[in-house]
Short mmCIF file of C-alpha atoms in Angstrom, two decimals:
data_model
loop_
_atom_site.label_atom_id
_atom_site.label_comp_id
_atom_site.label_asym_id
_atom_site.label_seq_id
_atom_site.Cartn_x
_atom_site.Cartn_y
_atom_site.Cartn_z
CA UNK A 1 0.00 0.00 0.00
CA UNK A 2 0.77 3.31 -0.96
CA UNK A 3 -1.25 6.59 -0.09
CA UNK A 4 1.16 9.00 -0.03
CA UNK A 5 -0.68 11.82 -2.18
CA UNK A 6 2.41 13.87 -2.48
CA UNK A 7 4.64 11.48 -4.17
CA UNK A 8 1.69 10.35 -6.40
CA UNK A 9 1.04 13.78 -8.01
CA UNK A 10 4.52 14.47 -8.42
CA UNK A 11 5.41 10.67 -10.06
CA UNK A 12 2.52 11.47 -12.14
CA UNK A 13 3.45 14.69 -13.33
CA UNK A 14 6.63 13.31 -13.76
CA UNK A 15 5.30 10.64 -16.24
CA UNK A 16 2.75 12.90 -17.91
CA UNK A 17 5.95 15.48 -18.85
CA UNK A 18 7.67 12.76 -20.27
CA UNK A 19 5.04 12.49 -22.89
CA UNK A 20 4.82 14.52 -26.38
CA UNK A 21 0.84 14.47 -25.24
CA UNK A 22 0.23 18.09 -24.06
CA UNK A 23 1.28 20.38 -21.08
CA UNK A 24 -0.25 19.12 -17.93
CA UNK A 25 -1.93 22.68 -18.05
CA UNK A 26 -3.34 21.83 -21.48
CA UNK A 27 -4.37 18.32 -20.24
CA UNK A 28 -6.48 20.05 -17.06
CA UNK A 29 -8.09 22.06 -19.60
CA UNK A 30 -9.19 19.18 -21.41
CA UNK A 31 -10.23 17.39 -18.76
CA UNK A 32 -11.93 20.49 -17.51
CA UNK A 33 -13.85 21.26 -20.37
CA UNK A 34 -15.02 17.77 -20.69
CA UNK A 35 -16.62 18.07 -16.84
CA UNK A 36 -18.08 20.98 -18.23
CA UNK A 37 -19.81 19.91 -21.16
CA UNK A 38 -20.58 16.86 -19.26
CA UNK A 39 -22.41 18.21 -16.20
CA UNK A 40 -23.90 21.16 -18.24
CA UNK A 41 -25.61 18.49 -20.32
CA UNK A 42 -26.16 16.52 -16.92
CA UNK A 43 -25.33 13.06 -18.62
CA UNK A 44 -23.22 12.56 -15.80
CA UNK A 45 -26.43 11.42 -13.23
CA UNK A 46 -27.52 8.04 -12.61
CA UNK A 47 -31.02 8.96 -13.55
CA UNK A 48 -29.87 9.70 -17.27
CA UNK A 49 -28.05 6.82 -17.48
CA UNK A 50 -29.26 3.83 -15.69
CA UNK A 51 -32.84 5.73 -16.51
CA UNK A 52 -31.75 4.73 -20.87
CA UNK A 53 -30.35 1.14 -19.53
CA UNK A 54 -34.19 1.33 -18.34
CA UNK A 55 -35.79 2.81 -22.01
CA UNK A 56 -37.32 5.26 -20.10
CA UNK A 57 -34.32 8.16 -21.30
CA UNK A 58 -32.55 8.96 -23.92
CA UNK A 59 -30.41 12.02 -23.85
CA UNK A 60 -27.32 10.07 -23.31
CA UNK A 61 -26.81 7.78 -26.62
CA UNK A 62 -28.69 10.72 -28.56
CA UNK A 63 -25.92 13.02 -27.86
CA UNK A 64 -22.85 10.40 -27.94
CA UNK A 65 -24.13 9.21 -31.34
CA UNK A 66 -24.51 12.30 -32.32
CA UNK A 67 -21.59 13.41 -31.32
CA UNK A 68 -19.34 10.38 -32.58
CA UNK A 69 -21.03 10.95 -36.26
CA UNK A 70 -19.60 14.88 -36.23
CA UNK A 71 -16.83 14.37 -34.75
CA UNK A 72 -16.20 10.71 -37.18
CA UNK A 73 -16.40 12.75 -40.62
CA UNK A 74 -14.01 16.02 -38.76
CA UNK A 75 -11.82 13.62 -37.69
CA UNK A 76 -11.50 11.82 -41.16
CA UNK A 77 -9.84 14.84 -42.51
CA UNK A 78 -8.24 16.31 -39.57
CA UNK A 79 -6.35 12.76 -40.27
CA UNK A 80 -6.31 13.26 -43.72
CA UNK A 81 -4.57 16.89 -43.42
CA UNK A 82 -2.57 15.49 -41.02
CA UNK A 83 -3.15 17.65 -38.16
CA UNK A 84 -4.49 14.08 -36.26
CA UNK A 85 -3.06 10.61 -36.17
CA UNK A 86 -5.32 7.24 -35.80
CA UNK A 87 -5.02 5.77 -32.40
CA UNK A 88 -6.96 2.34 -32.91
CA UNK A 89 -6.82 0.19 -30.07
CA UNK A 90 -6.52 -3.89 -31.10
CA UNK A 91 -9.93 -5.91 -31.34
CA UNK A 92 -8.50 -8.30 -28.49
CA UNK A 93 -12.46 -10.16 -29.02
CA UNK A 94 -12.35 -12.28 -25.74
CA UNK A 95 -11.96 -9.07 -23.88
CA UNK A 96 -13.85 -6.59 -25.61
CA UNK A 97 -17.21 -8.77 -25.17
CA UNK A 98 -16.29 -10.36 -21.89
CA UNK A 99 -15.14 -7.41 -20.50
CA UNK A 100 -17.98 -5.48 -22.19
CA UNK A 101 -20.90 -7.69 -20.67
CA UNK A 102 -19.28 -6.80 -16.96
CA UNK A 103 -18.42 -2.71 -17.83
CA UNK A 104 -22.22 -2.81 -19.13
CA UNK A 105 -23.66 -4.60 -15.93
CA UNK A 106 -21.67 -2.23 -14.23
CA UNK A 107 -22.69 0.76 -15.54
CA UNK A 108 -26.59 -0.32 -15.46
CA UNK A 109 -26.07 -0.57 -11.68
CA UNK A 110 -23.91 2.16 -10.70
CA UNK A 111 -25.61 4.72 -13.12
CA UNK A 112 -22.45 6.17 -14.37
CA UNK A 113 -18.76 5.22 -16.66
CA UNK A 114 -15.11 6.12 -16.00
CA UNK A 115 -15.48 9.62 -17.46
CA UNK A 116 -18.64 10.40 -16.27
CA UNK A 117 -18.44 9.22 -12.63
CA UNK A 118 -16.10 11.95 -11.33
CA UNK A 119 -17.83 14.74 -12.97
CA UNK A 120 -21.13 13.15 -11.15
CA UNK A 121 -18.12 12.88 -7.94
CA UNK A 122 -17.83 16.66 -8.33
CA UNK A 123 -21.00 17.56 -8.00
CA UNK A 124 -22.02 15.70 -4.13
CA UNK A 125 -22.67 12.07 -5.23
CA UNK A 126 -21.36 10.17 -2.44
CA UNK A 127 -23.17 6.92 -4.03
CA UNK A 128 -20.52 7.28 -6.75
CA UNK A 129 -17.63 8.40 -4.93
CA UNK A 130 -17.96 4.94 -3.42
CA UNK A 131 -18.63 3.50 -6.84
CA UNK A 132 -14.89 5.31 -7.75
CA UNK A 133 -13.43 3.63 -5.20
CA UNK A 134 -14.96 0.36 -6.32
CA UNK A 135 -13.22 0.88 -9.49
CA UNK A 136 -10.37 1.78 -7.33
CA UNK A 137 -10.10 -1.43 -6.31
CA UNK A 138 -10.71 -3.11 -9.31
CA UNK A 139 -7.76 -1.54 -10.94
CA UNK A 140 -5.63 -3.04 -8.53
CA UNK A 141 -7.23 -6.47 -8.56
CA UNK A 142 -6.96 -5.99 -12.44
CA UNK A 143 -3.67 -5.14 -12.49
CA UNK A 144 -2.67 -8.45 -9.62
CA UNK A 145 -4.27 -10.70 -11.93
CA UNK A 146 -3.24 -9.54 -15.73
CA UNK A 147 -0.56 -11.95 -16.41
CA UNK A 148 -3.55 -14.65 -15.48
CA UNK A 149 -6.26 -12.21 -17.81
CA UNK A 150 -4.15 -11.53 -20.64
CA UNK A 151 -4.33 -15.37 -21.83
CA UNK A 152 -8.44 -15.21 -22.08
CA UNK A 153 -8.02 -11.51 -23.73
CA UNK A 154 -7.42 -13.09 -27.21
CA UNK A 155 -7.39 -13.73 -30.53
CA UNK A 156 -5.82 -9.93 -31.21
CA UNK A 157 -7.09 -9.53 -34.12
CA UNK A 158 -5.38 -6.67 -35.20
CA UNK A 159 -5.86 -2.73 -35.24
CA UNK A 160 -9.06 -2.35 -37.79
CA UNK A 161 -11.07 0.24 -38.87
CA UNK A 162 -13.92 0.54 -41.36
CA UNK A 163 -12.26 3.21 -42.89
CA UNK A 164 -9.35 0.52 -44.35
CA UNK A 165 -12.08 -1.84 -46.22
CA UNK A 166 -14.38 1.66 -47.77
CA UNK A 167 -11.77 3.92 -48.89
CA UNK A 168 -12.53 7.39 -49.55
CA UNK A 169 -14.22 10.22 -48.50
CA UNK A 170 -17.93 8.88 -49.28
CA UNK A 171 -17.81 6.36 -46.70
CA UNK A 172 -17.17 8.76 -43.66
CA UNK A 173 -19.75 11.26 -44.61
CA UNK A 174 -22.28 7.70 -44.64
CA UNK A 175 -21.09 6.67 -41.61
CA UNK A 176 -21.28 9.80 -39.81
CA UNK A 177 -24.46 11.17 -41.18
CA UNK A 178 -25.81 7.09 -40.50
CA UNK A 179 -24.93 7.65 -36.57
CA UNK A 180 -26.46 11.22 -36.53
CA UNK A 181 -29.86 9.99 -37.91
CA UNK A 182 -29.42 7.31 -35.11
CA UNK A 183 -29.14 10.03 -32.90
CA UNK A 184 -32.70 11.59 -34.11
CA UNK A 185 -34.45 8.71 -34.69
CA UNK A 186 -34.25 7.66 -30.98
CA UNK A 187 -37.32 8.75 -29.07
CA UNK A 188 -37.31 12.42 -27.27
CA UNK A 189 -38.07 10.46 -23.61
CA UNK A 190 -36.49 12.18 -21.18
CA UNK A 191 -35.77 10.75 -18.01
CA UNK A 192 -37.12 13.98 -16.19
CA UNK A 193 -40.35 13.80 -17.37
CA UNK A 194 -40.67 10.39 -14.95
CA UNK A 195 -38.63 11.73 -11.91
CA UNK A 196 -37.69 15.43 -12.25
CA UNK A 197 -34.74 17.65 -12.67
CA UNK A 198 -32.02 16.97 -10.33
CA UNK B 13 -26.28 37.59 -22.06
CA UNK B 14 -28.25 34.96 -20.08
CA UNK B 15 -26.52 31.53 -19.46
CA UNK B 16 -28.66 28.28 -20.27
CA UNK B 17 -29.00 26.25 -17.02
CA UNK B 18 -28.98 23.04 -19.74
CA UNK B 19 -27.19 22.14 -22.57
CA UNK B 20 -29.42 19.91 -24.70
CA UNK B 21 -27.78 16.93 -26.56
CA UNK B 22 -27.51 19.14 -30.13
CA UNK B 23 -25.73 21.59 -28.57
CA UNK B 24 -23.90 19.29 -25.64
CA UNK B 25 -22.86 16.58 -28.54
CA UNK B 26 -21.31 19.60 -30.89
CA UNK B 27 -19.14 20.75 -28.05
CA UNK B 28 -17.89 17.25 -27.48
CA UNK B 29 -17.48 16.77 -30.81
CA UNK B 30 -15.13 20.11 -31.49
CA UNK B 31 -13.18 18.40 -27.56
CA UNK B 32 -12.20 15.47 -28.99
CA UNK B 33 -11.42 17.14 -32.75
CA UNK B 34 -8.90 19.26 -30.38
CA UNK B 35 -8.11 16.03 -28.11
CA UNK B 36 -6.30 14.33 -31.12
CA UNK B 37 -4.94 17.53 -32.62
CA UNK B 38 -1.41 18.29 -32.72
CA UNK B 39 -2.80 21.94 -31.21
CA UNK B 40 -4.43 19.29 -28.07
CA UNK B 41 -2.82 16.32 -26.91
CA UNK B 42 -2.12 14.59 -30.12
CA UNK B 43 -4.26 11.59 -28.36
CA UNK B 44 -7.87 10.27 -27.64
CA UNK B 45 -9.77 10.85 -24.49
CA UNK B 46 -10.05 8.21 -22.12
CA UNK B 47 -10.45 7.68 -18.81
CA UNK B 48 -10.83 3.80 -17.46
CA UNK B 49 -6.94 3.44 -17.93
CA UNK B 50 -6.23 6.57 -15.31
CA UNK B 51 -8.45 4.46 -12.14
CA UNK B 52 -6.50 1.63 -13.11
CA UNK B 53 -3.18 3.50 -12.82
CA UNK B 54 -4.80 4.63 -9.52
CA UNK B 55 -5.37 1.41 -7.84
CA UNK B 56 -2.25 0.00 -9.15
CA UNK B 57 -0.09 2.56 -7.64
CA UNK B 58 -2.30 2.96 -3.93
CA UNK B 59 -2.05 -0.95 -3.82
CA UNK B 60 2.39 -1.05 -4.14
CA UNK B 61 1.70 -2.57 -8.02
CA UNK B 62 3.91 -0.48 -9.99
CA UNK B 63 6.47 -3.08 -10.49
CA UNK B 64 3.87 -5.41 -12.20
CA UNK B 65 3.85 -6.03 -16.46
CA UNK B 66 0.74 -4.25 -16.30
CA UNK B 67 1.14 -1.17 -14.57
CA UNK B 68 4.34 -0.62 -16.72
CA UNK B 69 2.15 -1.44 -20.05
CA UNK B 70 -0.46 1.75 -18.68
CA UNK B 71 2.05 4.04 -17.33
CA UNK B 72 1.89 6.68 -19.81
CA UNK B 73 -1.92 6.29 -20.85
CA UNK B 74 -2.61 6.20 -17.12
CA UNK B 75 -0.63 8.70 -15.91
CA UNK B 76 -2.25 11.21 -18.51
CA UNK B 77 -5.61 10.25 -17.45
CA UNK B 78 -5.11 11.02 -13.94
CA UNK B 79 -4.32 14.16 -15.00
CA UNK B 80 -7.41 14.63 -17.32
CA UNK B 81 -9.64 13.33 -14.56
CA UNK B 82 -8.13 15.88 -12.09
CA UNK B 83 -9.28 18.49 -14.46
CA UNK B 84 -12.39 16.77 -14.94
CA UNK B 85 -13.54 16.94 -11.33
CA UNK B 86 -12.77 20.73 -11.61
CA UNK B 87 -14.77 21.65 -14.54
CA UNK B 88 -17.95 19.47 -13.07
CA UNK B 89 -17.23 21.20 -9.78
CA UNK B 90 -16.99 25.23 -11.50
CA UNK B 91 -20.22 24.00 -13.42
CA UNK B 92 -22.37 22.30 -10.52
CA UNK B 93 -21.86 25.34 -8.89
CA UNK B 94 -22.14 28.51 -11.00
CA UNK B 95 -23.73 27.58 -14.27
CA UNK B 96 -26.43 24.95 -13.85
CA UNK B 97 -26.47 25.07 -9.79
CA UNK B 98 -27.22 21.21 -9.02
CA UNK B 99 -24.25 21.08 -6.39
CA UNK B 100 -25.87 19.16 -3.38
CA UNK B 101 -24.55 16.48 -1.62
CA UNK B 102 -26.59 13.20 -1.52
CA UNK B 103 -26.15 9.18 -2.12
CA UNK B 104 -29.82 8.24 -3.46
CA UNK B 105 -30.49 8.86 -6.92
CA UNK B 106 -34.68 9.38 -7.06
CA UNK B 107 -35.33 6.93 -10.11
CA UNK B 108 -33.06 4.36 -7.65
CA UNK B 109 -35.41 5.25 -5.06
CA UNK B 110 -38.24 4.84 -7.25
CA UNK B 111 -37.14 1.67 -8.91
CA UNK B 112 -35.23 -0.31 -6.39
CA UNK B 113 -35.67 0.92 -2.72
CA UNK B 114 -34.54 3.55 -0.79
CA UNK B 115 -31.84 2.50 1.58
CA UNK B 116 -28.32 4.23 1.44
CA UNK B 117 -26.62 1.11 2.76
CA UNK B 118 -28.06 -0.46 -0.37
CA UNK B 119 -27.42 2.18 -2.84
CA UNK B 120 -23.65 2.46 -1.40
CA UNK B 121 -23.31 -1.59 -1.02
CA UNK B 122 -24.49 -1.51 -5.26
CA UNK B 123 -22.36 1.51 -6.14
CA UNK B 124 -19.44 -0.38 -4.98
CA UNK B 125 -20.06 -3.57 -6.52
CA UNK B 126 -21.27 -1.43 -10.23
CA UNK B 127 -18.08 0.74 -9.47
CA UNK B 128 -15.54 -2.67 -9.48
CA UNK B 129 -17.68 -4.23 -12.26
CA UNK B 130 -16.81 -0.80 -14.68
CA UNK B 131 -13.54 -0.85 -14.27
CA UNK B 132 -12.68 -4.32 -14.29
CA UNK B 133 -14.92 -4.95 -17.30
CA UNK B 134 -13.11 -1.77 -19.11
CA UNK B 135 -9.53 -2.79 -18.69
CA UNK B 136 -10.51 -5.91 -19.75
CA UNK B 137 -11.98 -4.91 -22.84
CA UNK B 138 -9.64 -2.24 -23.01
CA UNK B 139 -11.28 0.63 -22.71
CA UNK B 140 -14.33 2.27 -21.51
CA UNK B 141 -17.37 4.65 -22.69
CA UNK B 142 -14.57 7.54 -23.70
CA UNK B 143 -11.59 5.40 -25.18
CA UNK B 144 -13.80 2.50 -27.13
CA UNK B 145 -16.45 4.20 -27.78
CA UNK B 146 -16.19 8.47 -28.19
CA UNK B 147 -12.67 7.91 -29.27
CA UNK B 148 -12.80 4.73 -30.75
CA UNK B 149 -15.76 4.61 -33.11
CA UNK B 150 -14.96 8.49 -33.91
CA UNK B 151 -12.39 6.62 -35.90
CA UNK B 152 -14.33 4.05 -37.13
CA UNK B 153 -11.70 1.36 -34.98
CA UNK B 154 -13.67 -2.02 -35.07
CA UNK B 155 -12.84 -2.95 -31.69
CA UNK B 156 -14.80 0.62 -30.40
CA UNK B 157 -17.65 -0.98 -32.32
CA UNK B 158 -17.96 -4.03 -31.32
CA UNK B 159 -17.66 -2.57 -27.59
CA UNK B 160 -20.49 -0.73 -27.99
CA UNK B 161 -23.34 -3.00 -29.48
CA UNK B 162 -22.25 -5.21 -26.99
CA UNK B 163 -21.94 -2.50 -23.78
CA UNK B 164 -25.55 -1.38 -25.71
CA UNK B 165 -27.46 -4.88 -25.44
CA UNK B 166 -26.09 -5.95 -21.97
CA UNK B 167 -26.62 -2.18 -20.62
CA UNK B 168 -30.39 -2.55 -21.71
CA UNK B 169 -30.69 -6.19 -20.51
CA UNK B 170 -29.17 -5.34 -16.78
CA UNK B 171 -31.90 -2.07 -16.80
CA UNK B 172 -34.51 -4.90 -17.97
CA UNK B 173 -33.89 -7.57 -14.58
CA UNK B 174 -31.82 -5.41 -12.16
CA UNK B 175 -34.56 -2.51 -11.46
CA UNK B 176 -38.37 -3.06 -11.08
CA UNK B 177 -41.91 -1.89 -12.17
CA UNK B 178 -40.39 -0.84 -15.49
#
């Protein structure tokens, strides 16, 4: 065990300043911004999200779908332009659905995901800070057992994108303008209209 | 100029959109936005398990996203408490109360247990709600796909038996 707060922050920083991935000033803005646009939206509560896991809301996969479509097609060419780089992670299949099914029974119960739960952390959720350090926890376990994990992660296969079978331009304007019409075709429910703003 | 107290998902899903446009920039961070990978990093390094394959594998994803997630708990904090006002503390969410029961010891017990289960499932499928599937189908990457129909079905099956009087 190790809780010395002190050393962890300034390991950290260390680490992060090592990196060619942004100041840690420009990484707090990030991360800042994202809590904004999170809890202004307030898809950071378990009634928005356990409340779709429910059908009874649906501001949460209307907005990431919608936002995945514009950001999809700007991303494309940001890419393209080369002012972005692809940063695919592997399709490790016995991981992605195993560990899928237990994120997604997860996050039906607890209400909220990694990036969400601290901004709903920030704003008085004691339920969820205990649901952090839950997670807490299960990064350690995680990280005990991985050597164990890693041989049920498998087959790896390989870095793919859609974008590598439909080359060109065409197919990320369909794509993107498919997951936007997801995004408007899902019913206007909201979750407040059952229990209220919170 | 008056201030919406809510950001509706048009205008919330635009912003998000132009944050992770800047996110992979060479202006931003020349990355993707994720988080699971930083609460690993967390509990790796509270529990003495930095000299483990794994830790060493996530030191440099991690160590960003403890960083990100710092700044993250500010900008929900600034906006809970001077744009749309919801700071309050509490541990019941009302559509828990209304669907499951109303006990805190519950709700906490749960939390804990739904907590573990996010994480755990994340690292195991590599990444979570921002790194498979904001980040990951943004690029079209198969794996963020497949995480998501799956995360979608098994997220809407859990709401279906977990909580009652749906």
């Amino acid at each position: 065990m190790n809780f010395n707060i002190v050393e962890f922050f300034s390991e950290t920083i260390k680490l992060v300043q090592q990196q060619d991935h942004g100041s840690i000033w420009l990484i707090l803005l990030i991360g800042f911004l994202f809590g904004v646009i999170i809890q202004w939206s307030r898809v950071d509560t378990f009634d928005k999200i356990a409340g779709f896991a429910m059908l009874k809301g649906f501001k949460v996969p209307k907005m990431l779908f919608f936002s995945i479509g514009i950001a999809s097609i700007g991303l494309f060419f940001l890419i393209k332009m080369g002012l972005a780089s692809y940063h695919i992670k592997p399709i490790m299949l016995g991981g992605i659905i195993l560990g899928g099914i237990i994120f997604a029974i997860g996050m039906a119960i607890l209400g909220l995901c990694p990036g969400t739960g601290p901004v709903a952390v920030s704003e008085g959720n004691l339920d969820v800070l205990v649901g952090l350090i839950g997670g807490i926890f299960a990064g350690a376990l995680f990280t005990y057992l991985y050597p164990e994990l890693e041989k049920i992660m498998g087959p790896n296969l390989g870095k793919l994108t859609l974008t590598q079978f439909f080359d060109g331009s065409w197919f990320i304007f369909l794509y993107g303008v498919a997951l936007i019409a997801i995004a408007f075709l899902l019913p206007n429910r909201e979750i407040e209209e059952e229990v209220g703003e919170v | 100029m008056k201030i919406p107290k809510r950001l509706g998902w048009i205008s919330g899903g635009v912003l998000l959109a132009l944050l992770i446009w800047f996110t992979f920039s060479t202006y931003g961070a020349g990355r993707p936005i994720g988080a699971s990978t930083g609460i690993a990093y967390m509990g790796a390094w509270f529990f003495g398990l930095t000299d483990t394959p794994y830790f060493k594998k996530i030191t440099e994803s991690g160590s960003w996203e403890v960083i990100f997630l710092i700044g993250v708990l500010l900008g929900g904090a600034f906006t809970s408490l001077f744009i749309t006002k919801t700071f309050k503390i509490r541990a019941i969410p009302p559509l828990w109360k209304k669907h499951k029961n109303s006990s805190v010891a519950s709700r906490l017990f749960w939390s804990f247990i739904g907590g573990f289960m996010v994480v755990f499932g994340a690292r195991l499928a590599g990444g979570c709600t921002s790194g498979h599937f904001l980040s990951g189908a943004s690029q079209t990457a198969i794996s963020g796909l497949i995480f998501g129909g799956v995360a979608i079905v098994v997220l809407i099956l859990t709401g279906r038996l977990f909580y009652k009087n749906l």
